[in-house]
Short mmCIF file of C-alpha atoms in Angstrom, two decimals:
data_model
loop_
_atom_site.label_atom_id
_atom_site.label_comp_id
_atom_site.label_asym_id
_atom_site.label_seq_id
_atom_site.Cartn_x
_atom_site.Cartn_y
_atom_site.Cartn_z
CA UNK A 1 0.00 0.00 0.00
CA UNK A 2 1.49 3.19 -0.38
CA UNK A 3 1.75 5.63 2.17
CA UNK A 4 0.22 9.64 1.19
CA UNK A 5 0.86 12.22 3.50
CA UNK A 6 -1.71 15.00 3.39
CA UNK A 7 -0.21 17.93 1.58
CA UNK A 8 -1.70 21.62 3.76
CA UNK A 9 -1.05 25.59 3.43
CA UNK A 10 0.54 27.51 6.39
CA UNK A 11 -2.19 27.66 8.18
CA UNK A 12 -3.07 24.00 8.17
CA UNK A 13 -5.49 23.78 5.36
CA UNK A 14 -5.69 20.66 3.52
CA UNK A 15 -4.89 21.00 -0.31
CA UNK A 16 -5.20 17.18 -1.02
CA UNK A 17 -3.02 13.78 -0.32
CA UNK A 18 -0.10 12.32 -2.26
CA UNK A 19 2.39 9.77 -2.43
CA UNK A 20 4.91 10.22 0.73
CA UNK A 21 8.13 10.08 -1.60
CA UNK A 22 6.61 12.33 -4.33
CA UNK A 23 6.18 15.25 -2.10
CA UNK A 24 9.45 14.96 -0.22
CA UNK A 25 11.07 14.91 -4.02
CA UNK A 26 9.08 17.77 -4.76
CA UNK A 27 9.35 19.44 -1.12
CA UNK A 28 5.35 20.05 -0.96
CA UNK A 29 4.25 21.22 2.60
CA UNK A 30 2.84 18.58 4.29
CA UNK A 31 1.74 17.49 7.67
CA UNK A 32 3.93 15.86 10.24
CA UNK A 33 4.35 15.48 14.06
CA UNK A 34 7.77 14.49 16.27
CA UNK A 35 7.53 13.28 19.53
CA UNK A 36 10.12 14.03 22.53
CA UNK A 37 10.12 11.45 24.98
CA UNK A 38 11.80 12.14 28.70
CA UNK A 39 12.44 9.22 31.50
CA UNK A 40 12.41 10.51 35.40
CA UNK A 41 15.71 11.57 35.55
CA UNK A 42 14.97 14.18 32.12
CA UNK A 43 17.24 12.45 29.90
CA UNK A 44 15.40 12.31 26.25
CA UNK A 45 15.02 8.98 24.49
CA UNK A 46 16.90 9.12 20.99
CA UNK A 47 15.96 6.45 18.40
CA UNK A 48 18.97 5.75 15.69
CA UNK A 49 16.74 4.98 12.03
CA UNK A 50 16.90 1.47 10.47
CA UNK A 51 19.74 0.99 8.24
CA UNK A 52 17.40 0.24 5.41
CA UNK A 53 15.46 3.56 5.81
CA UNK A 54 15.65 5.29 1.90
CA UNK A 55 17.11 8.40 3.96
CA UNK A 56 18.54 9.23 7.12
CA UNK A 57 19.85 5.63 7.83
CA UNK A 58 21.38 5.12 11.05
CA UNK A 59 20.88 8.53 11.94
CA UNK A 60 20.05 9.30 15.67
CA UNK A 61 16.65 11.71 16.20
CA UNK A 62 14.01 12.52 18.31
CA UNK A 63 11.51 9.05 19.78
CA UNK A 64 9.32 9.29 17.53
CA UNK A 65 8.56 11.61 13.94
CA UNK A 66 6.06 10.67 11.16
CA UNK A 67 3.23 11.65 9.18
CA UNK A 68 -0.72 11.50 10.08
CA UNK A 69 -2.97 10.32 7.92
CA UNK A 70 -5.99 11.26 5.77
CA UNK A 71 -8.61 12.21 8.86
CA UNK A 72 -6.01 11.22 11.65
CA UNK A 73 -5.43 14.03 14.28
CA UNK A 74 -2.33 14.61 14.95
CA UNK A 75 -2.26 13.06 18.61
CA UNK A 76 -3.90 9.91 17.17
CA UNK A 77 -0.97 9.71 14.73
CA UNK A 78 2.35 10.27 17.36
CA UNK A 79 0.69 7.43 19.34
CA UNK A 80 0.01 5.08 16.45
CA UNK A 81 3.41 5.51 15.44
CA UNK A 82 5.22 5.38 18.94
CA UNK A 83 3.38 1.89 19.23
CA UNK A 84 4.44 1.08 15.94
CA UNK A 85 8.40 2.05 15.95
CA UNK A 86 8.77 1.76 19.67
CA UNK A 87 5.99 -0.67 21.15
CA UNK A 88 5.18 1.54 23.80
CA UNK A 89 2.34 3.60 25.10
CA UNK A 90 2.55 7.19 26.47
CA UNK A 91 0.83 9.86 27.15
CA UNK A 92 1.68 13.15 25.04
CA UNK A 93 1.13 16.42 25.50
CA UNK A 94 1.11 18.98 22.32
CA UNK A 95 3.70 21.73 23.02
CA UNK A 96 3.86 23.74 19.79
CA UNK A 97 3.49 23.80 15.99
CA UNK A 98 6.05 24.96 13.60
CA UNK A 99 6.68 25.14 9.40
CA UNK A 100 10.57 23.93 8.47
CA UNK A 101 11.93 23.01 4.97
CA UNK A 102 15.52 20.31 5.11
CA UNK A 103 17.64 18.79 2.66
CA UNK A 104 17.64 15.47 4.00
CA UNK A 105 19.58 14.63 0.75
CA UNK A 106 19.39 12.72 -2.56
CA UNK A 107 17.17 15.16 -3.76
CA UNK A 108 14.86 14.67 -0.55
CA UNK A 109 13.53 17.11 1.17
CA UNK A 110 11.25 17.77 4.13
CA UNK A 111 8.72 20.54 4.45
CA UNK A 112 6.64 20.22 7.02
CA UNK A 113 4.00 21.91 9.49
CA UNK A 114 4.91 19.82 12.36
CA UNK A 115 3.15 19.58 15.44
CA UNK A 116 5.48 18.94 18.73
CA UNK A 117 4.72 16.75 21.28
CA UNK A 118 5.93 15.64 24.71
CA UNK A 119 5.86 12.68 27.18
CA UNK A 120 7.57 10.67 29.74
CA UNK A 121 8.07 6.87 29.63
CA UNK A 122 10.18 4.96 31.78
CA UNK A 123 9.09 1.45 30.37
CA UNK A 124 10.38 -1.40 28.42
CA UNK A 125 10.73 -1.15 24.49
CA UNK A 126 9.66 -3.55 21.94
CA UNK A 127 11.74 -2.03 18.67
CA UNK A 128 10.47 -2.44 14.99
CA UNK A 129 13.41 -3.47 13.41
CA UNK A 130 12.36 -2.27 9.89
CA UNK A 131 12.27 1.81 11.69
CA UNK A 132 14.57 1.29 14.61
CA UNK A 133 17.92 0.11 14.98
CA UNK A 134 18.49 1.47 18.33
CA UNK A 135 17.52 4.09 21.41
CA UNK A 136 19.52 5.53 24.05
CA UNK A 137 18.29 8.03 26.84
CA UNK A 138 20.98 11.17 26.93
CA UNK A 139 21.06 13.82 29.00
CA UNK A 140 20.10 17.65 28.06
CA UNK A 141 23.87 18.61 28.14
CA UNK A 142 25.60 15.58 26.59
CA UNK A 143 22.80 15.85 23.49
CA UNK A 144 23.74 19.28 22.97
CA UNK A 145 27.54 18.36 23.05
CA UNK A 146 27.17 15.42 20.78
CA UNK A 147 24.84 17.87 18.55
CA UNK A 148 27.91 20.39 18.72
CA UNK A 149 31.22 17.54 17.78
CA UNK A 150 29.17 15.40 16.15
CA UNK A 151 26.34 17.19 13.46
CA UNK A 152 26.07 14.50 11.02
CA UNK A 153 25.32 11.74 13.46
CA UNK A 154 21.77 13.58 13.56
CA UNK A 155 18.98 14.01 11.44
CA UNK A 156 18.48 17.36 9.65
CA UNK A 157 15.29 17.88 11.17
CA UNK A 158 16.15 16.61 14.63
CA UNK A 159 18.80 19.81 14.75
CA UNK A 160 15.93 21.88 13.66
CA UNK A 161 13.26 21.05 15.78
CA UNK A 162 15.15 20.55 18.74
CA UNK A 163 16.38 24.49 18.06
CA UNK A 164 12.91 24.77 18.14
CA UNK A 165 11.79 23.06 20.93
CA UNK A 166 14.48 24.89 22.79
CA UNK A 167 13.37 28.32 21.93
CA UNK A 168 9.34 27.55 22.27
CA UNK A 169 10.31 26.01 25.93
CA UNK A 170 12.95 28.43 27.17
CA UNK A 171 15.65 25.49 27.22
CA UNK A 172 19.32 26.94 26.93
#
């Protein structure tokens, strides 16, 4: 089956659906969420991409990031996908929404109104090796260290949205 993301203006009004890789060759805004996931201690969970993912492989981002479907909110969607990649259940709260536009190479890109959400989880993981190929918990100040030495061991749009995330929740 192939997967569509739904294609939206600025101000979140859907235009129509298409094919996931067409738009990310063509860098159509579409929507998107990312999930941030913190254990007690408020280190974030990092999830390193599948080595067969068609971009980004074995690149370290955020828990969770993906697409919702035609009629899926948003919330629905993180959750679906964070029981999907991860095999976990958490609650989420939505934090902010933002538009961003990355090369994520080979003529990819990603343009996306992307809706943040956050959670805590403290659990066991059940990993989908097809999106996954590993997670670590890091701490605020080490992530922004590795972020610092170590760019391309991170998604484009991880850097991005964790700017973001920084400057919408007053994290230095």
């Amino acid at each position: 089956m192939e997967e569509r993301v739904v294609l939206v203006n600025p101000q979140d009004e859907v235009l129509g659906l298409m094919e996931k890789m067409q738009a990310h060759e063509n860098a159509l805004l579409h929507r998107a969420f990312s999930v941030f996931l913190f254990n007690d201690k408020g280190e974030m969970l990092l999830q390193q991409r599948a080595a067969g993912k068609y971009h980004s492989p074995l690149q370290w981002t955020n828990a969770c990031c993906s697409h919702p479907r035609e009629n899926e909110s948003y919330l629905d969607a993180a959750k679906r996908r964070l029981q999907e990649e991860l095999g976990i259940s958490a609650e989420l709260t939505e934090r902010f929404n933002f538009l961003y536009k990355a090369d994520v190479g080979q003529g990819l890109w990603e343009h996306e109104l992307d809706y943040v959400f956050t959670g805590e989880y403290n659990g066991d993981f059940t990993l989908n090796p097809e999106e996954v190929a590993d997670i670590k918990y890091i701490s605020i100040n080490e992530l922004k260290r590795e972020i610092e030495e170590f760019p391309q061991r991170y998604t484009e749009w991880f850097k991005i949205i964790w700017d973001e995330y920084r400057n919408h929740l007053e994290i230095s």
